[in-house]
Structure formats: C-alpha cells, structure tokens
Amino acid sequence: IASVAGTVERVNKLVCVKALNTRYNGEVGDIVVGRITEVSLLTCHGGGGWPAVETNSRLDSVLLLSSMNLPGGELRRRSAEDELAMRDYLQEGDLISAEVQSIFSDGAVSLHTRSLKYGKLGQGVLVQVSPSLVKRQKTHFHDLPCGASVILGNNGFIWIYPTPEQKDEEAGGFTTNLEPVPLSDREVISRLRNCIVALVTQKLMLFDTSILYCYEASLPHQIKDILKPEVMEEIVLETRKRLLDLEG
C-alpha cells in the first residue's frame, strides 16, 4: 500500500508512486520551462553573472553565463562585457526553455540553453501543473496538428504557443516574436489550455497524444464550456478510452 496518492511508475519489478502535489526534483537532461526571477553578477555556485530561474523546485535554478548561447549562436569565451550586457538578453519576468545540465550539492539545478531550440519564450500561454503528471518522453517539444505547439516541461510548467512558420536560428534564442497573434491561433491555444486543465483535474498523464485526443474530444463544445465539471468528465473519459484502445 502506497503512503501517498499519485501516479504509478514501474521500472522492471520496482514500483513507486509519485505524489500528485510535489515540488520538482531536477534530473540531468530534463527539459524545463522557467521564469527569470533575478539577474545578478554574483553567484554562490560560481561562474560569474547568471539569472536565477523559478522552475517549481525547492530552490531557484541557475543559468550560468557559460551555459548560455550568445545572440546568433556565437561560440567564444565569455567576458566581463558579456556579464554586464546580460540584462540586454534576459530580464526579470522573462520565460525561457532550457535543459538541466547538472545538480548542485544543495539540490539547486543548473540549466543550459546551448542548443538553439532553447531560449526566451515569446507569445503564448503558461500552464502550471504538478510535475508528476508530465510523462517523460524522448522529446518534450511538440508541434500539434491543430496549429499550435507545446513545450511540456518536466518541472510542470507547460508553454503553449502558435507553431512558428519557420525556425529562426539566427537569434540564438534571445529574440521573441511580438507580432499580434491571429484570433484563430488564440482560440486553438485557449482550447488546448482548457483541455490541459481538464486532464489535470481528472488526474490523467500529460503527453502529446493525450493532449491531442482531449483537444479533438472537446471540439463539439465551446472553449469556455470545457471547464464545466460535467464536460471535463465527458471529454477526459473519451480521451481515456482512445488511449486504452491505442495501447490495446
């Protein structure tokens, strides 16, 4: 009998239960979405200038300057000028996607954004859920066929945004598209957001297929009606059935 209520994880004959309400415990290689809480020139973890990042963990995560892409993806040694110019790239309140590089002895997480697929996030919606409800997959970046994309952060922060027409890799992840989002895209994003809330309310694991099935099940309903308890139960039940059919 498990001592906590949560999701079951099996590794061979080992069975464990992850609590539904828990803080994020980082693991190397995890994909996270976080919010910059402070941009400082000093750090107790060494490495010079760094932004502190809220990632739903017990301690703020850190993004060392040496672990960041410079604009344009330029590769060179970081200088004092780069430290002073960091606020030109990232400021308090900015949202970023990153990968866990290492774990410090006190449990704090060190992040990196060396790949051009990571960096500052622009137009979209952030949904915060329990980390235990995000299924671990080979990739956590998904372009859904409904016209929007999601980043399923292992830390329980989920970013929903319009699927870009073309990937801009020249900016090194520091420029954001602030063009107005068309109404049709906003409606898709809002529907996806409400579907994720419905899945979380019914304690169903979040991954690209479950979100897409829930989105399709919600289409007969208006976006605002998805949050009604009876509609939530209906569309999640249909989603659960389709997932079971897929596994069977």
PDB file of C-alpha atoms in Angstrom:
ATOM      1  CA  ILE A   1       0.000   0.000   0.000  1.00  0.00           C
ATOM      2  CA  ALA A   2       1.488   3.327  -1.057  1.00  0.00           C
ATOM      3  CA  SER A   3       1.912   6.017   1.599  1.00  0.00           C
ATOM      4  CA  VAL A   4       0.978   8.773  -0.885  1.00  0.00           C
ATOM      5  CA  ALA A   5      -1.658   9.176  -3.601  1.00  0.00           C
ATOM      6  CA  GLY A   6      -0.226   9.756  -7.054  1.00  0.00           C
ATOM      7  CA  THR A   7       0.904   8.306 -10.351  1.00  0.00           C
ATOM      8  CA  VAL A   8       2.453   4.836 -10.574  1.00  0.00           C
ATOM      9  CA  GLU A   9       5.878   4.373 -12.154  1.00  0.00           C
ATOM     10  CA  ARG A  10       7.299   0.924 -12.940  1.00  0.00           C
ATOM     11  CA  VAL A  11      10.916   0.062 -13.690  1.00  0.00           C
ATOM     12  CA  ASN A  12      11.147  -3.705 -14.192  1.00  0.00           C
ATOM     13  CA  LYS A  13       9.908  -5.102 -10.856  1.00  0.00           C
ATOM     14  CA  LEU A  14      10.309  -1.825  -8.968  1.00  0.00           C
ATOM     15  CA  VAL A  15       7.021   0.017  -8.428  1.00  0.00           C
ATOM     16  CA  CYS A  16       6.910   3.524  -6.961  1.00  0.00           C
ATOM     17  CA  VAL A  17       4.248   6.194  -6.592  1.00  0.00           C
ATOM     18  CA  LYS A  18       4.973   9.880  -7.251  1.00  0.00           C
ATOM     19  CA  ALA A  19       2.830  12.220  -5.141  1.00  0.00           C
ATOM     20  CA  LEU A  20       0.415  14.416  -7.083  1.00  0.00           C
ATOM     21  CA  ASN A  21       1.296  17.569  -5.160  1.00  0.00           C
ATOM     22  CA  THR A  22       5.055  17.848  -5.125  1.00  0.00           C
ATOM     23  CA  ARG A  23       7.917  20.174  -5.953  1.00  0.00           C
ATOM     24  CA  TYR A  24      10.111  19.490  -8.955  1.00  0.00           C
ATOM     25  CA  ASN A  25      13.249  17.428  -8.289  1.00  0.00           C
ATOM     26  CA  GLY A  26      15.594  18.002 -11.191  1.00  0.00           C
ATOM     27  CA  GLU A  27      17.310  15.261 -13.164  1.00  0.00           C
ATOM     28  CA  VAL A  28      20.104  15.809 -15.686  1.00  0.00           C
ATOM     29  CA  GLY A  29      18.673  16.020 -19.206  1.00  0.00           C
ATOM     30  CA  ASP A  30      15.214  17.234 -18.144  1.00  0.00           C
ATOM     31  CA  ILE A  31      13.515  19.887 -20.278  1.00  0.00           C
ATOM     32  CA  VAL A  32      12.139  22.738 -18.180  1.00  0.00           C
ATOM     33  CA  VAL A  33      10.243  25.982 -18.658  1.00  0.00           C
ATOM     34  CA  GLY A  34      11.118  28.670 -16.130  1.00  0.00           C
ATOM     35  CA  ARG A  35      10.696  32.330 -15.279  1.00  0.00           C
ATOM     36  CA  ILE A  36      13.647  34.664 -14.636  1.00  0.00           C
ATOM     37  CA  THR A  37      13.386  35.993 -11.068  1.00  0.00           C
ATOM     38  CA  GLU A  38      16.713  37.818 -10.782  1.00  0.00           C
ATOM     39  CA  VAL A  39      19.652  38.862 -12.959  1.00  0.00           C
ATOM     40  CA  SER A  40      22.806  39.081 -10.849  1.00  0.00           C
ATOM     41  CA  LEU A  41      26.554  39.403 -11.354  1.00  0.00           C
ATOM     42  CA  LEU A  42      27.429  37.206  -8.369  1.00  0.00           C
ATOM     43  CA  THR A  43      26.535  33.627  -7.507  1.00  0.00           C
ATOM     44  CA  CYS A  44      27.310  31.274  -4.647  1.00  0.00           C
ATOM     45  CA  HIS A  45      27.677  28.478  -7.219  1.00  0.00           C
ATOM     46  CA  GLY A  46      30.470  30.206  -9.145  1.00  0.00           C
ATOM     47  CA  GLY A  47      30.513  31.081 -12.820  1.00  0.00           C
ATOM     48  CA  GLY A  48      30.065  34.839 -12.804  1.00  0.00           C
ATOM     49  CA  GLY A  49      26.866  36.528 -13.971  1.00  0.00           C
ATOM     50  CA  TRP A  50      23.723  34.443 -14.023  1.00  0.00           C
ATOM     51  CA  PRO A  51      19.959  34.712 -13.985  1.00  0.00           C
ATOM     52  CA  ALA A  52      18.050  32.959 -11.208  1.00  0.00           C
ATOM     53  CA  VAL A  53      15.148  30.942 -12.619  1.00  0.00           C
ATOM     54  CA  GLU A  54      11.923  29.812 -10.934  1.00  0.00           C
ATOM     55  CA  THR A  55      11.367  26.196 -12.032  1.00  0.00           C
ATOM     56  CA  ASN A  56       8.864  24.979  -9.428  1.00  0.00           C
ATOM     57  CA  SER A  57      11.672  23.370  -7.408  1.00  0.00           C
ATOM     58  CA  ARG A  58      12.650  23.880  -3.769  1.00  0.00           C
ATOM     59  CA  LEU A  59      15.440  26.319  -4.712  1.00  0.00           C
ATOM     60  CA  ASP A  60      15.787  28.732  -7.616  1.00  0.00           C
ATOM     61  CA  SER A  61      17.627  27.223 -10.567  1.00  0.00           C
ATOM     62  CA  VAL A  62      20.628  28.981 -12.091  1.00  0.00           C
ATOM     63  CA  LEU A  63      21.585  29.671 -15.695  1.00  0.00           C
ATOM     64  CA  LEU A  64      25.322  30.312 -15.737  1.00  0.00           C
ATOM     65  CA  LEU A  65      26.647  32.681 -18.368  1.00  0.00           C
ATOM     66  CA  SER A  66      28.991  29.952 -19.613  1.00  0.00           C
ATOM     67  CA  SER A  67      25.938  27.727 -20.252  1.00  0.00           C
ATOM     68  CA  MET A  68      24.103  30.236 -22.449  1.00  0.00           C
ATOM     69  CA  ASN A  69      24.107  30.762 -26.185  1.00  0.00           C
ATOM     70  CA  LEU A  70      25.182  34.237 -27.175  1.00  0.00           C
ATOM     71  CA  PRO A  71      22.948  36.011 -29.715  1.00  0.00           C
ATOM     72  CA  GLY A  72      23.498  34.499 -33.133  1.00  0.00           C
ATOM     73  CA  GLY A  73      24.685  31.237 -31.576  1.00  0.00           C
ATOM     74  CA  GLU A  74      28.218  32.658 -31.355  1.00  0.00           C
ATOM     75  CA  LEU A  75      30.758  30.398 -29.644  1.00  0.00           C
ATOM     76  CA  ARG A  76      33.558  32.142 -27.717  1.00  0.00           C
ATOM     77  CA  ARG A  77      34.799  32.729 -24.184  1.00  0.00           C
ATOM     78  CA  ARG A  78      32.504  34.905 -22.061  1.00  0.00           C
ATOM     79  CA  SER A  79      33.902  38.249 -20.939  1.00  0.00           C
ATOM     80  CA  ALA A  80      33.056  40.855 -18.297  1.00  0.00           C
ATOM     81  CA  GLU A  81      31.274  42.809 -21.029  1.00  0.00           C
ATOM     82  CA  ASP A  82      29.007  39.808 -21.603  1.00  0.00           C
ATOM     83  CA  GLU A  83      28.128  39.765 -17.891  1.00  0.00           C
ATOM     84  CA  LEU A  84      27.235  43.448 -17.941  1.00  0.00           C
ATOM     85  CA  ALA A  85      25.190  43.010 -21.124  1.00  0.00           C
ATOM     86  CA  MET A  86      23.200  40.048 -19.799  1.00  0.00           C
ATOM     87  CA  ARG A  87      20.229  42.252 -18.940  1.00  0.00           C
ATOM     88  CA  ASP A  88      20.004  43.108 -22.645  1.00  0.00           C
ATOM     89  CA  TYR A  89      19.251  39.431 -23.287  1.00  0.00           C
ATOM     90  CA  LEU A  90      17.201  38.383 -20.258  1.00  0.00           C
ATOM     91  CA  GLN A  91      15.263  40.397 -17.681  1.00  0.00           C
ATOM     92  CA  GLU A  92      13.132  39.608 -14.649  1.00  0.00           C
ATOM     93  CA  GLY A  93       9.806  38.111 -15.679  1.00  0.00           C
ATOM     94  CA  ASP A  94      11.059  36.589 -18.957  1.00  0.00           C
ATOM     95  CA  LEU A  95      10.109  32.985 -19.632  1.00  0.00           C
ATOM     96  CA  ILE A  96      12.724  30.582 -21.004  1.00  0.00           C
ATOM     97  CA  SER A  97      13.045  26.966 -22.045  1.00  0.00           C
ATOM     98  CA  ALA A  98      16.200  25.157 -21.001  1.00  0.00           C
ATOM     99  CA  GLU A  99      17.751  21.782 -20.216  1.00  0.00           C
ATOM    100  CA  VAL A 100      19.040  20.604 -16.840  1.00  0.00           C
ATOM    101  CA  GLN A 101      22.834  20.428 -17.053  1.00  0.00           C
ATOM    102  CA  SER A 102      23.738  19.384 -13.506  1.00  0.00           C
ATOM    103  CA  ILE A 103      22.547  19.323  -9.899  1.00  0.00           C
ATOM    104  CA  PHE A 104      24.451  21.214  -7.182  1.00  0.00           C
ATOM    105  CA  SER A 105      25.172  19.637  -3.785  1.00  0.00           C
ATOM    106  CA  ASP A 106      22.429  21.730  -2.131  1.00  0.00           C
ATOM    107  CA  GLY A 107      19.841  20.457  -4.646  1.00  0.00           C
ATOM    108  CA  ALA A 108      19.752  23.573  -6.825  1.00  0.00           C
ATOM    109  CA  VAL A 109      19.514  22.922 -10.555  1.00  0.00           C
ATOM    110  CA  SER A 110      21.980  24.280 -13.106  1.00  0.00           C
ATOM    111  CA  LEU A 111      20.463  24.910 -16.555  1.00  0.00           C
ATOM    112  CA  HIS A 112      21.871  25.425 -20.030  1.00  0.00           C
ATOM    113  CA  THR A 113      20.461  26.869 -23.265  1.00  0.00           C
ATOM    114  CA  ARG A 114      23.336  25.907 -25.568  1.00  0.00           C
ATOM    115  CA  SER A 115      21.022  24.402 -28.203  1.00  0.00           C
ATOM    116  CA  LEU A 116      19.255  26.904 -30.474  1.00  0.00           C
ATOM    117  CA  LYS A 117      15.908  25.233 -29.719  1.00  0.00           C
ATOM    118  CA  TYR A 118      16.133  26.653 -26.171  1.00  0.00           C
ATOM    119  CA  GLY A 119      15.934  30.295 -25.147  1.00  0.00           C
ATOM    120  CA  LYS A 120      13.465  33.076 -24.450  1.00  0.00           C
ATOM    121  CA  LEU A 121       9.754  32.389 -24.992  1.00  0.00           C
ATOM    122  CA  GLY A 122       7.506  34.964 -26.656  1.00  0.00           C
ATOM    123  CA  GLN A 123       3.792  34.885 -27.405  1.00  0.00           C
ATOM    124  CA  GLY A 124       1.881  32.115 -25.689  1.00  0.00           C
ATOM    125  CA  VAL A 125       0.217  30.824 -22.523  1.00  0.00           C
ATOM    126  CA  LEU A 126       1.832  29.230 -19.461  1.00  0.00           C
ATOM    127  CA  VAL A 127       0.016  26.465 -17.578  1.00  0.00           C
ATOM    128  CA  GLN A 128       1.374  25.223 -14.244  1.00  0.00           C
ATOM    129  CA  VAL A 129       0.622  21.626 -13.241  1.00  0.00           C
ATOM    130  CA  SER A 130       2.098  19.046 -10.895  1.00  0.00           C
ATOM    131  CA  PRO A 131       5.420  17.687 -12.267  1.00  0.00           C
ATOM    132  CA  SER A 132       4.207  14.145 -11.534  1.00  0.00           C
ATOM    133  CA  LEU A 133       1.534  14.485 -14.251  1.00  0.00           C
ATOM    134  CA  VAL A 134       4.017  15.232 -17.071  1.00  0.00           C
ATOM    135  CA  LYS A 135       5.017  11.993 -18.786  1.00  0.00           C
ATOM    136  CA  ARG A 136       8.726  11.576 -19.519  1.00  0.00           C
ATOM    137  CA  GLN A 137       9.366  11.239 -23.256  1.00  0.00           C
ATOM    138  CA  LYS A 138      12.265  11.383 -25.705  1.00  0.00           C
ATOM    139  CA  THR A 139      11.134  14.868 -26.765  1.00  0.00           C
ATOM    140  CA  HIS A 140       9.091  17.447 -24.889  1.00  0.00           C
ATOM    141  CA  PHE A 141       8.734  19.876 -27.823  1.00  0.00           C
ATOM    142  CA  HIS A 142       5.629  19.056 -29.881  1.00  0.00           C
ATOM    143  CA  ASP A 143       4.107  20.746 -32.943  1.00  0.00           C
ATOM    144  CA  LEU A 144       0.493  19.582 -32.767  1.00  0.00           C
ATOM    145  CA  PRO A 145      -1.565  19.181 -35.982  1.00  0.00           C
ATOM    146  CA  CYS A 146      -4.218  21.550 -34.605  1.00  0.00           C
ATOM    147  CA  GLY A 147      -1.934  24.523 -35.344  1.00  0.00           C
ATOM    148  CA  ALA A 148      -0.233  25.149 -32.004  1.00  0.00           C
ATOM    149  CA  SER A 149       2.883  23.846 -30.270  1.00  0.00           C
ATOM    150  CA  VAL A 150       3.573  22.855 -26.674  1.00  0.00           C
ATOM    151  CA  ILE A 151       6.652  22.542 -24.500  1.00  0.00           C
ATOM    152  CA  LEU A 152       5.934  20.011 -21.757  1.00  0.00           C
ATOM    153  CA  GLY A 153       8.401  20.988 -19.052  1.00  0.00           C
ATOM    154  CA  ASN A 154       9.393  18.152 -16.723  1.00  0.00           C
ATOM    155  CA  ASN A 155       9.021  20.703 -13.928  1.00  0.00           C
ATOM    156  CA  GLY A 156       5.261  21.029 -14.528  1.00  0.00           C
ATOM    157  CA  PHE A 157       5.421  24.321 -16.467  1.00  0.00           C
ATOM    158  CA  ILE A 158       3.746  23.904 -19.861  1.00  0.00           C
ATOM    159  CA  TRP A 159       4.099  26.513 -22.612  1.00  0.00           C
ATOM    160  CA  ILE A 160       1.502  26.704 -25.413  1.00  0.00           C
ATOM    161  CA  TYR A 161       2.274  28.910 -28.391  1.00  0.00           C
ATOM    162  CA  PRO A 162       1.483  29.354 -32.118  1.00  0.00           C
ATOM    163  CA  THR A 163       3.523  26.992 -34.289  1.00  0.00           C
ATOM    164  CA  PRO A 164       6.150  29.196 -35.992  1.00  0.00           C
ATOM    165  CA  GLU A 165       6.087  29.207 -39.789  1.00  0.00           C
ATOM    166  CA  GLN A 166       9.885  28.968 -39.860  1.00  0.00           C
ATOM    167  CA  LYS A 167      12.524  28.384 -37.212  1.00  0.00           C
ATOM    168  CA  ASP A 168      14.652  31.489 -36.632  1.00  0.00           C
ATOM    169  CA  GLU A 169      18.032  30.157 -35.563  1.00  0.00           C
ATOM    170  CA  GLU A 170      19.991  33.347 -36.237  1.00  0.00           C
ATOM    171  CA  ALA A 171      18.981  34.982 -32.957  1.00  0.00           C
ATOM    172  CA  GLY A 172      20.409  32.295 -30.694  1.00  0.00           C
ATOM    173  CA  GLY A 173      17.176  32.060 -28.744  1.00  0.00           C
ATOM    174  CA  PHE A 174      17.157  35.661 -27.469  1.00  0.00           C
ATOM    175  CA  THR A 175      14.715  37.445 -29.773  1.00  0.00           C
ATOM    176  CA  THR A 176      10.982  36.967 -29.357  1.00  0.00           C
ATOM    177  CA  ASN A 177       8.242  37.387 -31.905  1.00  0.00           C
ATOM    178  CA  LEU A 178       5.895  40.044 -30.534  1.00  0.00           C
ATOM    179  CA  GLU A 179       3.636  40.242 -33.594  1.00  0.00           C
ATOM    180  CA  PRO A 180      -0.113  40.107 -32.798  1.00  0.00           C
ATOM    181  CA  VAL A 181      -1.406  36.521 -32.679  1.00  0.00           C
ATOM    182  CA  PRO A 182      -4.390  35.913 -35.017  1.00  0.00           C
ATOM    183  CA  LEU A 183      -7.734  35.153 -33.385  1.00  0.00           C
ATOM    184  CA  SER A 184      -7.815  31.631 -34.844  1.00  0.00           C
ATOM    185  CA  ASP A 185      -4.462  30.816 -33.190  1.00  0.00           C
ATOM    186  CA  ARG A 186      -5.600  32.327 -29.882  1.00  0.00           C
ATOM    187  CA  GLU A 187      -8.709  30.157 -29.947  1.00  0.00           C
ATOM    188  CA  VAL A 188      -6.643  26.997 -30.536  1.00  0.00           C
ATOM    189  CA  ILE A 189      -4.255  27.954 -27.705  1.00  0.00           C
ATOM    190  CA  SER A 190      -7.165  28.691 -25.346  1.00  0.00           C
ATOM    191  CA  ARG A 191      -8.820  25.363 -26.167  1.00  0.00           C
ATOM    192  CA  LEU A 192      -5.548  23.491 -25.579  1.00  0.00           C
ATOM    193  CA  ARG A 193      -5.076  25.311 -22.283  1.00  0.00           C
ATOM    194  CA  ASN A 194      -8.545  24.328 -21.063  1.00  0.00           C
ATOM    195  CA  CYS A 195      -8.020  20.744 -22.234  1.00  0.00           C
ATOM    196  CA  ILE A 196      -4.813  20.511 -20.179  1.00  0.00           C
ATOM    197  CA  VAL A 197      -6.691  21.853 -17.140  1.00  0.00           C
ATOM    198  CA  ALA A 198      -9.371  19.196 -17.717  1.00  0.00           C
ATOM    199  CA  LEU A 199      -6.768  16.403 -17.958  1.00  0.00           C
ATOM    200  CA  VAL A 200      -5.075  17.609 -14.773  1.00  0.00           C
ATOM    201  CA  THR A 201      -8.395  17.833 -12.912  1.00  0.00           C
ATOM    202  CA  GLN A 202      -9.139  14.218 -13.862  1.00  0.00           C
ATOM    203  CA  LYS A 203      -5.539  13.162 -12.983  1.00  0.00           C
ATOM    204  CA  LEU A 204      -4.643  11.929 -16.484  1.00  0.00           C
ATOM    205  CA  MET A 205      -0.980  11.980 -17.560  1.00  0.00           C
ATOM    206  CA  LEU A 206       0.045  14.776 -19.917  1.00  0.00           C
ATOM    207  CA  PHE A 207       1.854  13.961 -23.164  1.00  0.00           C
ATOM    208  CA  ASP A 208       1.357  14.935 -26.808  1.00  0.00           C
ATOM    209  CA  THR A 209      -1.148  12.156 -27.620  1.00  0.00           C
ATOM    210  CA  SER A 210      -3.354  12.641 -24.551  1.00  0.00           C
ATOM    211  CA  ILE A 211      -3.483  16.406 -25.135  1.00  0.00           C
ATOM    212  CA  LEU A 212      -4.341  15.961 -28.828  1.00  0.00           C
ATOM    213  CA  TYR A 213      -7.055  13.361 -28.115  1.00  0.00           C
ATOM    214  CA  CYS A 214      -8.559  15.634 -25.461  1.00  0.00           C
ATOM    215  CA  TYR A 215      -8.468  18.568 -27.898  1.00  0.00           C
ATOM    216  CA  GLU A 216     -10.332  16.539 -30.527  1.00  0.00           C
ATOM    217  CA  ALA A 217     -12.887  15.346 -27.955  1.00  0.00           C
ATOM    218  CA  SER A 218     -13.535  18.963 -26.917  1.00  0.00           C
ATOM    219  CA  LEU A 219     -14.334  20.261 -30.429  1.00  0.00           C
ATOM    220  CA  PRO A 220     -18.147  19.830 -30.088  1.00  0.00           C
ATOM    221  CA  HIS A 221     -18.044  22.163 -27.056  1.00  0.00           C
ATOM    222  CA  GLN A 222     -17.351  25.875 -26.783  1.00  0.00           C
ATOM    223  CA  ILE A 223     -13.975  26.771 -25.311  1.00  0.00           C
ATOM    224  CA  LYS A 224     -15.405  28.218 -22.085  1.00  0.00           C
ATOM    225  CA  ASP A 225     -17.646  25.180 -21.555  1.00  0.00           C
ATOM    226  CA  ILE A 226     -14.646  22.814 -21.363  1.00  0.00           C
ATOM    227  CA  LEU A 227     -14.083  23.938 -17.760  1.00  0.00           C
ATOM    228  CA  LYS A 228     -17.570  22.800 -16.676  1.00  0.00           C
ATOM    229  CA  PRO A 229     -17.172  19.684 -14.466  1.00  0.00           C
ATOM    230  CA  GLU A 230     -19.575  17.561 -16.497  1.00  0.00           C
ATOM    231  CA  VAL A 231     -17.869  18.495 -19.799  1.00  0.00           C
ATOM    232  CA  MET A 232     -14.422  17.849 -18.291  1.00  0.00           C
ATOM    233  CA  GLU A 233     -15.510  14.390 -17.218  1.00  0.00           C
ATOM    234  CA  GLU A 234     -17.025  13.630 -20.630  1.00  0.00           C
ATOM    235  CA  ILE A 235     -14.066  14.637 -22.784  1.00  0.00           C
ATOM    236  CA  VAL A 236     -11.461  13.078 -20.472  1.00  0.00           C
ATOM    237  CA  LEU A 237     -13.435   9.821 -20.403  1.00  0.00           C
ATOM    238  CA  GLU A 238     -13.394   9.763 -24.207  1.00  0.00           C
ATOM    239  CA  THR A 239      -9.669  10.580 -24.168  1.00  0.00           C
ATOM    240  CA  ARG A 240      -9.001   7.754 -21.716  1.00  0.00           C
ATOM    241  CA  LYS A 241     -10.903   5.284 -23.918  1.00  0.00           C
ATOM    242  CA  ARG A 242      -8.923   6.276 -27.025  1.00  0.00           C
ATOM    243  CA  LEU A 243      -5.631   5.911 -25.145  1.00  0.00           C
ATOM    244  CA  LEU A 244      -6.636   2.451 -23.920  1.00  0.00           C
ATOM    245  CA  ASP A 245      -7.582   1.452 -27.486  1.00  0.00           C
ATOM    246  CA  LEU A 246      -4.201   2.737 -28.660  1.00  0.00           C
ATOM    247  CA  GLU A 247      -2.353   0.667 -26.032  1.00  0.00           C
ATOM    248  CA  GLY A 248      -4.517  -2.408 -26.743  1.00  0.00           C
TER     249      GLY A 248
END
